[in-house]
Amino acid sequence: MRLVGISLYVILLVACDSAPASDPNTVTPFPQTAFTWKEWTALESPKRPTYVTYYHGGRGLPNMERWKAQDFLPKEYFAAPHADMCRAPQAVRKDLWSMPIVSGDTADKVRQRITYAKKGYAKAQAGLGHYCFKKTFDAYVDAKLQRELSFSIDQAYDWARRGAASGDPIAMYRLADCMNVMARGADLGKTHHDLDPFWKDQSRYWLWRAVTDGLDEWALRAIRYHGRFLIEYPTDDENKIQDYQWSRLFELQTIFRNEFYGSVEEHMQDFWFSTMEEARHRLTPEQLRTAEVAVGKFLKAHPKVWDNIVRLPREDGHSGNVLCPGEPGYREHFNYDSLNRELARYGLHVTPPDK
């Protein structure tokens, strides 16, 4: 019964985000020319001088290859030093890595994250973005704590932006998610924020960067057209092809990271995340070929993604410890042989950095 309710909720959200802002005939897919951010806003501004609810429905994703983080964040955020989590004791690393809310000691968690955020830890800064969601903020940050820490939703958003400036894929995803839930609030008329006309473009940019820079697991889950970001393309066929493309990339990063919880299919399943087998069966042979070409094109456009993954800390699923490059057991978490067997179909091969 619970799954039926959740599925219905997702269907309703997708239906809402598909609703055009005006005449349905004006809803056209975003052009795929690689514009700079300045060129993109100049092109789009006449169509949406203010924030338009559900404007992005059915338009897909624009080509963001020429957009830059510097287009969205103040220079001082990039200049601010970020603490290296790998220099922190293991207990501190585990605290920083464990971002989701834990009931019972939430006030201490908020204080702890703010303390680490002020020290420059990007994971702590990103974790504060969890409180951009008003219902979460109201539930876990009471009035006393708000006064004590001078903490607000706006500050949660600002900390998430500071975290994203570090270039950490998880931090970029957290900012994307923060902005997304704030937009969802605006779409439902439940926000105190005046959103920029290009708010959703920016949130999708950070989501896309989290994928292109590190194949972040949660960003890949979210970027699928019927996921949390509700990214929908003009036709059902395009939705299926995009669904497969991001699903396949999720599968590849799972294989590389050796994160098999029973099987890739089991690990990928949740109420909006189907299995790879289902994704393949939804496509005709021609659509599958088109989708695989898209996967290959993505991988060739972002060849450094595997090295980026390897140079970042990662959690050991068995001990819960956060391991860093060069530490015992770290390299064993990456499976180059299995990855290269999969990449061969795209004419690609990844060599370990030390070989």
mmCIF file of C-alpha atoms in Angstrom:
data_model
loop_
_atom_site.group_PDB
_atom_site.id
_atom_site.type_symbol
_atom_site.label_atom_id
_atom_site.label_comp_id
_atom_site.label_asym_id
_atom_site.label_seq_id
_atom_site.Cartn_x
_atom_site.Cartn_y
_atom_site.Cartn_z
ATOM 1 C CA MET A 1 0.000 0.000 0.000
ATOM 2 C CA ARG A 2 2.837 2.397 0.852
ATOM 3 C CA LEU A 3 4.530 1.844 -2.519
ATOM 4 C CA VAL A 4 1.257 2.520 -4.339
ATOM 5 C CA GLY A 5 0.912 5.806 -2.456
ATOM 6 C CA ILE A 6 4.484 6.838 -3.203
ATOM 7 C CA SER A 7 4.120 5.938 -6.873
ATOM 8 C CA LEU A 8 0.952 8.015 -7.113
ATOM 9 C CA TYR A 9 2.754 10.927 -5.456
ATOM 10 C CA VAL A 10 5.574 10.739 -8.021
ATOM 11 C CA ILE A 11 3.087 10.534 -10.906
ATOM 12 C CA LEU A 12 1.284 13.629 -9.640
ATOM 13 C CA LEU A 13 4.540 15.560 -9.287
ATOM 14 C CA VAL A 14 5.611 14.630 -12.805
ATOM 15 C CA ALA A 15 2.214 15.662 -14.126
ATOM 16 C CA CYS A 16 2.540 19.024 -12.363
ATOM 17 C CA ASP A 17 6.004 19.718 -13.660
ATOM 18 C CA SER A 18 4.853 18.853 -17.169
ATOM 19 C CA ALA A 19 2.208 21.571 -17.038
ATOM 20 C CA PRO A 20 3.092 24.460 -19.355
ATOM 21 C CA ALA A 21 3.142 27.997 -18.037
ATOM 22 C CA SER A 22 0.956 29.229 -20.888
ATOM 23 C CA ASP A 23 -0.056 27.923 -24.313
ATOM 24 C CA PRO A 24 1.124 24.280 -24.704
ATOM 25 C CA ASN A 25 2.351 25.164 -28.198
ATOM 26 C CA THR A 26 5.026 27.403 -26.649
ATOM 27 C CA VAL A 27 6.659 24.453 -24.857
ATOM 28 C CA THR A 28 9.584 23.552 -27.080
ATOM 29 C CA PRO A 29 12.698 21.545 -26.197
ATOM 30 C CA PHE A 30 15.737 23.476 -25.063
ATOM 31 C CA PRO A 31 18.248 24.016 -27.896
ATOM 32 C CA GLN A 32 21.357 21.839 -27.711
ATOM 33 C CA THR A 33 23.795 24.496 -28.884
ATOM 34 C CA ALA A 34 26.536 24.981 -26.270
ATOM 35 C CA PHE A 35 25.855 28.570 -25.210
ATOM 36 C CA THR A 36 27.785 30.369 -22.486
ATOM 37 C CA TRP A 37 25.717 31.296 -19.434
ATOM 38 C CA LYS A 38 25.584 34.941 -20.557
ATOM 39 C CA GLU A 39 24.396 33.897 -24.006
ATOM 40 C CA TRP A 40 21.857 31.489 -22.525
ATOM 41 C CA THR A 41 20.243 34.052 -20.250
ATOM 42 C CA ALA A 42 20.133 36.606 -23.085
ATOM 43 C CA LEU A 43 18.387 34.034 -25.281
ATOM 44 C CA GLU A 44 15.887 32.928 -22.647
ATOM 45 C CA SER A 45 15.169 36.147 -20.729
ATOM 46 C CA PRO A 46 12.459 37.428 -23.099
ATOM 47 C CA LYS A 47 10.521 34.183 -22.509
ATOM 48 C CA ARG A 48 10.696 34.384 -18.702
ATOM 49 C CA PRO A 49 11.542 37.794 -17.249
ATOM 50 C CA THR A 50 10.457 36.448 -13.846
ATOM 51 C CA TYR A 51 10.428 33.005 -12.247
ATOM 52 C CA VAL A 52 7.864 30.854 -14.073
ATOM 53 C CA THR A 53 6.453 27.835 -12.296
ATOM 54 C CA TYR A 54 6.841 24.597 -14.272
ATOM 55 C CA TYR A 55 8.534 26.362 -17.206
ATOM 56 C CA HIS A 56 11.037 23.525 -17.588
ATOM 57 C CA GLY A 57 8.452 20.779 -17.970
ATOM 58 C CA GLY A 58 8.874 18.854 -21.221
ATOM 59 C CA ARG A 59 11.920 20.847 -22.352
ATOM 60 C CA GLY A 60 14.675 18.431 -21.288
ATOM 61 C CA LEU A 61 18.113 19.753 -20.336
ATOM 62 C CA PRO A 62 20.014 22.501 -22.157
ATOM 63 C CA ASN A 63 23.618 21.946 -23.212
ATOM 64 C CA MET A 64 25.587 23.129 -20.176
ATOM 65 C CA GLU A 65 29.125 22.336 -21.362
ATOM 66 C CA ARG A 66 30.108 26.017 -21.508
ATOM 67 C CA TRP A 67 28.519 27.069 -18.224
ATOM 68 C CA LYS A 68 30.956 27.585 -15.364
ATOM 69 C CA ALA A 69 30.713 27.484 -11.590
ATOM 70 C CA GLN A 70 32.070 31.049 -11.585
ATOM 71 C CA ASP A 71 28.889 32.126 -13.384
ATOM 72 C CA PHE A 72 26.879 31.398 -10.238
ATOM 73 C CA LEU A 73 29.028 31.874 -7.144
ATOM 74 C CA PRO A 74 30.916 34.880 -5.698
ATOM 75 C CA LYS A 75 34.673 34.970 -6.237
ATOM 76 C CA GLU A 76 35.315 34.927 -2.499
ATOM 77 C CA TYR A 77 33.720 31.473 -2.211
ATOM 78 C CA PHE A 78 36.372 30.064 -4.517
ATOM 79 C CA ALA A 79 39.127 31.962 -2.728
ATOM 80 C CA ALA A 80 38.070 30.680 0.697
ATOM 81 C CA PRO A 81 40.274 27.740 1.806
ATOM 82 C CA HIS A 82 38.641 24.335 2.122
ATOM 83 C CA ALA A 83 39.892 21.930 4.763
ATOM 84 C CA ASP A 84 41.165 18.563 3.558
ATOM 85 C CA MET A 85 38.955 15.884 5.090
ATOM 86 C CA CYS A 86 41.733 13.337 4.622
ATOM 87 C CA ARG A 87 43.802 15.180 7.235
ATOM 88 C CA ALA A 88 41.043 14.844 9.812
ATOM 89 C CA PRO A 89 40.850 11.955 12.321
ATOM 90 C CA GLN A 90 38.665 9.028 11.296
ATOM 91 C CA ALA A 91 35.936 9.922 13.812
ATOM 92 C CA VAL A 92 35.685 13.421 12.351
ATOM 93 C CA ARG A 93 35.546 12.034 8.816
ATOM 94 C CA LYS A 94 32.681 9.726 9.724
ATOM 95 C CA ASP A 95 30.761 12.591 11.303
ATOM 96 C CA LEU A 96 31.274 14.747 8.222
ATOM 97 C CA TRP A 97 30.308 11.963 5.845
ATOM 98 C CA SER A 98 27.130 11.056 7.720
ATOM 99 C CA MET A 99 24.987 13.882 6.430
ATOM 100 C CA PRO A 100 21.420 12.569 6.745
ATOM 101 C CA ILE A 101 19.363 13.539 9.762
ATOM 102 C CA VAL A 102 19.732 11.249 12.771
ATOM 103 C CA SER A 103 16.870 11.460 15.233
ATOM 104 C CA GLY A 104 17.617 12.069 18.895
ATOM 105 C CA ASP A 105 20.731 14.237 18.590
ATOM 106 C CA THR A 106 19.736 16.564 15.775
ATOM 107 C CA ALA A 107 20.564 19.786 17.630
ATOM 108 C CA ASP A 108 24.084 18.520 18.281
ATOM 109 C CA LYS A 109 24.390 17.491 14.636
ATOM 110 C CA VAL A 110 23.432 20.971 13.468
ATOM 111 C CA ARG A 111 25.921 22.584 15.861
ATOM 112 C CA GLN A 112 28.607 20.134 14.769
ATOM 113 C CA ARG A 113 28.071 20.774 11.071
ATOM 114 C CA ILE A 114 28.186 24.529 11.541
ATOM 115 C CA THR A 115 31.422 24.207 13.532
ATOM 116 C CA TYR A 116 33.033 22.108 10.799
ATOM 117 C CA ALA A 117 31.588 24.323 8.063
ATOM 118 C CA LYS A 118 33.266 27.364 9.588
ATOM 119 C CA LYS A 119 36.555 25.452 9.539
ATOM 120 C CA GLY A 120 36.180 25.009 5.778
ATOM 121 C CA TYR A 121 35.072 21.369 5.516
ATOM 122 C CA ALA A 122 33.102 21.161 2.264
ATOM 123 C CA LYS A 123 31.152 18.073 3.390
ATOM 124 C CA ALA A 124 29.904 19.961 6.454
ATOM 125 C CA GLN A 125 29.009 22.995 4.372
ATOM 126 C CA ALA A 126 27.180 20.781 1.903
ATOM 127 C CA GLY A 127 25.410 18.938 4.709
ATOM 128 C CA LEU A 128 23.855 22.167 5.953
ATOM 129 C CA GLY A 129 22.103 22.326 2.592
ATOM 130 C CA HIS A 130 19.936 19.516 3.937
ATOM 131 C CA TYR A 131 18.087 22.199 5.901
ATOM 132 C CA CYS A 132 17.023 24.139 2.803
ATOM 133 C CA PHE A 133 13.869 22.026 2.897
ATOM 134 C CA LYS A 134 11.459 24.024 5.068
ATOM 135 C CA LYS A 135 9.703 21.000 6.550
ATOM 136 C CA THR A 136 13.068 19.530 7.562
ATOM 137 C CA PHE A 137 14.239 22.879 8.909
ATOM 138 C CA ASP A 138 11.081 23.402 10.982
ATOM 139 C CA ALA A 139 11.179 19.835 12.258
ATOM 140 C CA TYR A 140 14.813 19.767 13.360
ATOM 141 C CA VAL A 141 15.908 23.365 13.950
ATOM 142 C CA ASP A 142 13.691 24.810 16.677
ATOM 143 C CA ALA A 143 13.392 28.509 17.469
ATOM 144 C CA LYS A 144 15.880 28.273 20.346
ATOM 145 C CA LEU A 145 18.499 26.683 18.130
ATOM 146 C CA GLN A 146 17.860 29.235 15.388
ATOM 147 C CA ARG A 147 18.545 32.060 17.845
ATOM 148 C CA GLU A 148 21.541 30.334 19.406
ATOM 149 C CA LEU A 149 23.236 29.636 16.067
ATOM 150 C CA SER A 150 21.732 32.516 14.045
ATOM 151 C CA PHE A 151 20.769 29.806 11.597
ATOM 152 C CA SER A 152 18.104 30.063 8.874
ATOM 153 C CA ILE A 153 17.085 28.446 5.595
ATOM 154 C CA ASP A 154 18.872 31.262 3.769
ATOM 155 C CA GLN A 155 22.059 30.441 5.669
ATOM 156 C CA ALA A 156 21.636 26.748 4.874
ATOM 157 C CA TYR A 157 21.475 27.707 1.200
ATOM 158 C CA ASP A 158 24.532 29.947 1.521
ATOM 159 C CA TRP A 159 26.560 27.192 3.205
ATOM 160 C CA ALA A 160 25.555 24.776 0.434
ATOM 161 C CA ARG A 161 26.865 27.271 -2.126
ATOM 162 C CA ARG A 162 30.164 27.570 -0.260
ATOM 163 C CA GLY A 163 30.470 23.791 -0.247
ATOM 164 C CA ALA A 164 29.837 23.559 -3.991
ATOM 165 C CA ALA A 165 32.656 26.049 -4.627
ATOM 166 C CA SER A 166 35.067 23.325 -3.454
ATOM 167 C CA GLY A 167 34.315 21.284 -6.598
ATOM 168 C CA ASP A 168 33.376 18.200 -4.569
ATOM 169 C CA PRO A 169 30.703 16.263 -6.533
ATOM 170 C CA ILE A 170 28.737 15.425 -3.379
ATOM 171 C CA ALA A 171 28.748 19.095 -2.377
ATOM 172 C CA MET A 172 27.563 20.131 -5.838
ATOM 173 C CA TYR A 173 24.747 17.604 -5.639
ATOM 174 C CA ARG A 174 23.759 18.916 -2.202
ATOM 175 C CA LEU A 175 23.495 22.449 -3.587
ATOM 176 C CA ALA A 176 21.425 21.182 -6.512
ATOM 177 C CA ASP A 177 19.099 19.374 -4.125
ATOM 178 C CA CYS A 178 18.886 22.404 -1.834
ATOM 179 C CA MET A 179 17.872 24.653 -4.732
ATOM 180 C CA ASN A 180 15.481 22.058 -6.053
ATOM 181 C CA VAL A 181 13.493 21.732 -2.829
ATOM 182 C CA MET A 182 13.350 25.518 -2.550
ATOM 183 C CA ALA A 183 11.925 25.632 -6.080
ATOM 184 C CA ARG A 184 9.395 22.939 -5.236
ATOM 185 C CA GLY A 185 8.268 25.087 -2.344
ATOM 186 C CA ALA A 186 7.861 28.062 -4.658
ATOM 187 C CA ASP A 187 5.926 25.953 -7.160
ATOM 188 C CA LEU A 188 3.506 25.034 -4.376
ATOM 189 C CA GLY A 189 3.268 28.628 -3.129
ATOM 190 C CA LYS A 190 4.984 27.746 0.145
ATOM 191 C CA THR A 191 8.185 29.764 0.223
ATOM 192 C CA HIS A 192 9.473 33.109 1.478
ATOM 193 C CA HIS A 193 12.060 33.274 -1.302
ATOM 194 C CA ASP A 194 11.910 35.352 -4.457
ATOM 195 C CA LEU A 195 13.509 33.013 -6.973
ATOM 196 C CA ASP A 196 15.591 34.139 -9.909
ATOM 197 C CA PRO A 197 14.025 33.389 -13.348
ATOM 198 C CA PHE A 198 16.929 30.985 -13.975
ATOM 199 C CA TRP A 199 16.852 29.295 -10.577
ATOM 200 C CA LYS A 200 16.033 25.865 -11.967
ATOM 201 C CA ASP A 201 18.628 26.170 -14.714
ATOM 202 C CA GLN A 202 21.225 26.722 -12.008
ATOM 203 C CA SER A 203 20.029 23.828 -9.842
ATOM 204 C CA ARG A 204 20.184 21.522 -12.849
ATOM 205 C CA TYR A 205 23.671 22.777 -13.633
ATOM 206 C CA TRP A 206 24.952 21.701 -10.208
ATOM 207 C CA LEU A 207 23.221 18.358 -10.613
ATOM 208 C CA TRP A 208 24.843 17.894 -14.018
ATOM 209 C CA ARG A 209 28.257 18.911 -12.653
ATOM 210 C CA ALA A 210 27.981 16.343 -9.866
ATOM 211 C CA VAL A 211 27.516 13.734 -12.605
ATOM 212 C CA THR A 212 30.150 14.972 -15.060
ATOM 213 C CA ASP A 213 32.794 15.496 -12.362
ATOM 214 C CA GLY A 214 32.308 12.369 -10.276
ATOM 215 C CA LEU A 215 29.309 10.267 -11.358
ATOM 216 C CA ASP A 216 27.798 10.959 -7.958
ATOM 217 C CA GLU A 217 25.338 8.208 -7.095
ATOM 218 C CA TRP A 218 22.566 10.461 -5.825
ATOM 219 C CA ALA A 219 22.964 12.954 -8.642
ATOM 220 C CA LEU A 220 22.566 10.118 -11.143
ATOM 221 C CA ARG A 221 19.428 8.987 -9.380
ATOM 222 C CA ALA A 222 18.040 12.511 -9.471
ATOM 223 C CA ILE A 223 18.924 13.429 -13.055
ATOM 224 C CA ARG A 224 16.709 10.751 -14.513
ATOM 225 C CA TYR A 225 13.635 12.324 -16.028
ATOM 226 C CA HIS A 226 11.148 10.881 -13.553
ATOM 227 C CA GLY A 227 13.346 11.353 -10.499
ATOM 228 C CA ARG A 228 13.303 14.048 -7.833
ATOM 229 C CA PHE A 229 14.195 16.852 -10.244
ATOM 230 C CA LEU A 230 11.359 15.901 -12.594
ATOM 231 C CA ILE A 231 13.435 16.430 -15.724
ATOM 232 C CA GLU A 232 11.134 15.522 -18.568
ATOM 233 C CA TYR A 233 11.778 15.526 -22.310
ATOM 234 C CA PRO A 234 9.344 16.428 -25.106
ATOM 235 C CA THR A 235 8.459 12.851 -26.082
ATOM 236 C CA ASP A 236 8.097 9.520 -24.344
ATOM 237 C CA ASP A 237 10.764 8.013 -26.618
ATOM 238 C CA GLU A 238 13.266 10.690 -25.563
ATOM 239 C CA ASN A 239 12.387 10.082 -21.922
ATOM 240 C CA LYS A 240 13.116 6.373 -22.334
ATOM 241 C CA ILE A 241 16.462 7.030 -24.030
ATOM 242 C CA GLN A 242 17.512 9.531 -21.346
ATOM 243 C CA ASP A 243 16.356 7.135 -18.651
ATOM 244 C CA TYR A 244 18.611 4.461 -20.092
ATOM 245 C CA GLN A 245 21.597 6.781 -20.528
ATOM 246 C CA TRP A 246 21.683 7.882 -16.877
ATOM 247 C CA SER A 247 20.811 4.380 -15.662
ATOM 248 C CA ARG A 248 23.713 2.944 -17.616
ATOM 249 C CA LEU A 249 26.116 5.520 -16.170
ATOM 250 C CA PHE A 250 24.826 4.647 -12.721
ATOM 251 C CA GLU A 251 25.522 0.988 -13.454
ATOM 252 C CA LEU A 252 29.067 1.737 -14.642
ATOM 253 C CA GLN A 253 30.004 3.756 -11.553
ATOM 254 C CA THR A 254 28.538 1.012 -9.360
ATOM 255 C CA ILE A 255 30.702 -1.574 -11.103
ATOM 256 C CA PHE A 256 33.794 0.618 -10.785
ATOM 257 C CA ARG A 257 33.188 1.382 -7.119
ATOM 258 C CA ASN A 258 32.545 -2.299 -6.355
ATOM 259 C CA GLU A 259 29.234 -1.407 -4.757
ATOM 260 C CA PHE A 260 27.265 -4.579 -5.326
ATOM 261 C CA TYR A 261 24.533 -5.064 -2.765
ATOM 262 C CA GLY A 262 23.428 -8.466 -4.015
ATOM 263 C CA SER A 263 23.433 -7.156 -7.596
ATOM 264 C CA VAL A 264 23.455 -3.898 -9.501
ATOM 265 C CA GLU A 265 19.744 -4.334 -10.113
ATOM 266 C CA GLU A 266 18.938 -4.697 -6.418
ATOM 267 C CA HIS A 267 21.076 -1.694 -5.539
ATOM 268 C CA MET A 268 19.393 0.467 -8.163
ATOM 269 C CA GLN A 269 15.835 -0.243 -7.136
ATOM 270 C CA ASP A 270 13.725 2.280 -5.273
ATOM 271 C CA PHE A 271 10.306 3.698 -5.954
ATOM 272 C CA TRP A 272 11.522 5.833 -8.863
ATOM 273 C CA PHE A 273 14.565 3.835 -9.889
ATOM 274 C CA SER A 274 13.929 0.818 -12.109
ATOM 275 C CA THR A 275 16.408 -1.929 -12.887
ATOM 276 C CA MET A 276 18.752 -1.886 -15.857
ATOM 277 C CA GLU A 277 16.976 -4.922 -17.253
ATOM 278 C CA GLU A 278 13.689 -3.030 -17.223
ATOM 279 C CA ALA A 279 15.373 0.017 -18.760
ATOM 280 C CA ARG A 280 16.702 -2.126 -21.620
ATOM 281 C CA HIS A 281 13.399 -3.870 -22.236
ATOM 282 C CA ARG A 282 11.567 -0.562 -22.561
ATOM 283 C CA LEU A 283 13.636 0.330 -25.621
ATOM 284 C CA THR A 284 13.379 -0.883 -29.180
ATOM 285 C CA PRO A 285 16.685 -2.115 -30.697
ATOM 286 C CA GLU A 286 17.051 1.211 -32.514
ATOM 287 C CA GLN A 287 16.375 3.213 -29.333
ATOM 288 C CA LEU A 288 18.883 1.088 -27.427
ATOM 289 C CA ARG A 289 21.541 1.815 -30.039
ATOM 290 C CA THR A 290 20.768 5.543 -29.805
ATOM 291 C CA ALA A 291 20.979 5.413 -26.008
ATOM 292 C CA GLU A 292 24.298 3.550 -26.066
ATOM 293 C CA VAL A 293 25.728 6.108 -28.495
ATOM 294 C CA ALA A 294 24.696 8.813 -26.003
ATOM 295 C CA VAL A 295 26.467 6.958 -23.178
ATOM 296 C CA GLY A 296 29.637 6.633 -25.253
ATOM 297 C CA LYS A 297 29.501 10.295 -26.228
ATOM 298 C CA PHE A 298 29.159 11.322 -22.583
ATOM 299 C CA LEU A 299 32.083 9.155 -21.474
ATOM 300 C CA LYS A 300 34.335 10.444 -24.249
ATOM 301 C CA ALA A 301 33.430 14.042 -23.395
ATOM 302 C CA HIS A 302 34.343 13.480 -19.734
ATOM 303 C CA PRO A 303 37.347 11.120 -19.747
ATOM 304 C CA LYS A 304 38.688 12.313 -16.383
ATOM 305 C CA VAL A 305 35.621 11.248 -14.431
ATOM 306 C CA TRP A 306 37.195 7.938 -13.337
ATOM 307 C CA ASP A 307 40.360 9.619 -12.063
ATOM 308 C CA ASN A 308 38.185 12.159 -10.276
ATOM 309 C CA ILE A 309 36.380 9.343 -8.498
ATOM 310 C CA VAL A 310 39.630 7.714 -7.410
ATOM 311 C CA ARG A 311 41.134 10.890 -5.949
ATOM 312 C CA LEU A 312 38.158 11.495 -3.636
ATOM 313 C CA PRO A 313 37.548 9.986 -0.185
ATOM 314 C CA ARG A 314 35.038 7.161 -0.061
ATOM 315 C CA GLU A 315 33.108 5.279 2.567
ATOM 316 C CA ASP A 316 33.946 1.673 3.347
ATOM 317 C CA GLY A 317 30.595 -0.084 3.275
ATOM 318 C CA HIS A 318 31.773 -2.726 5.757
ATOM 319 C CA SER A 319 33.407 -0.654 8.496
ATOM 320 C CA GLY A 320 31.707 2.673 7.895
ATOM 321 C CA ASN A 321 35.117 4.326 7.907
ATOM 322 C CA VAL A 322 35.939 6.997 5.352
ATOM 323 C CA LEU A 323 39.046 5.988 3.422
ATOM 324 C CA CYS A 324 41.339 8.350 1.535
ATOM 325 C CA PRO A 325 43.719 7.795 -1.399
ATOM 326 C CA GLY A 326 46.884 5.972 -0.348
ATOM 327 C CA GLU A 327 45.393 4.437 2.797
ATOM 328 C CA PRO A 328 45.231 0.644 3.307
ATOM 329 C CA GLY A 329 42.223 -0.867 1.606
ATOM 330 C CA TYR A 330 41.379 2.204 -0.420
ATOM 331 C CA ARG A 331 42.455 0.987 -3.858
ATOM 332 C CA GLU A 332 40.757 -2.387 -3.355
ATOM 333 C CA HIS A 333 37.419 -0.617 -3.603
ATOM 334 C CA PHE A 334 37.902 0.073 -7.328
ATOM 335 C CA ASN A 335 37.465 -2.563 -9.996
ATOM 336 C CA TYR A 336 39.325 -1.490 -13.132
ATOM 337 C CA ASP A 337 39.091 -4.914 -14.789
ATOM 338 C CA SER A 338 35.296 -5.078 -14.628
ATOM 339 C CA LEU A 339 34.959 -1.444 -15.652
ATOM 340 C CA ASN A 340 37.189 -1.889 -18.700
ATOM 341 C CA ARG A 341 35.233 -4.931 -19.834
ATOM 342 C CA GLU A 342 32.146 -2.707 -19.880
ATOM 343 C CA LEU A 343 33.919 0.280 -21.452
ATOM 344 C CA ALA A 344 35.242 -1.836 -24.319
ATOM 345 C CA ARG A 345 31.903 -1.543 -26.104
ATOM 346 C CA TYR A 346 32.471 2.226 -26.272
ATOM 347 C CA GLY A 347 36.042 1.875 -27.460
ATOM 348 C CA LEU A 348 37.377 3.146 -24.134
ATOM 349 C CA HIS A 349 39.896 1.920 -21.584
ATOM 350 C CA VAL A 350 40.894 3.346 -18.205
ATOM 351 C CA THR A 351 44.398 2.818 -16.813
ATOM 352 C CA PRO A 352 44.958 3.016 -13.038
ATOM 353 C CA PRO A 353 46.901 6.190 -12.141
ATOM 354 C CA ASP A 354 49.904 4.288 -10.776
ATOM 355 C CA LYS A 355 50.388 2.098 -13.869
#
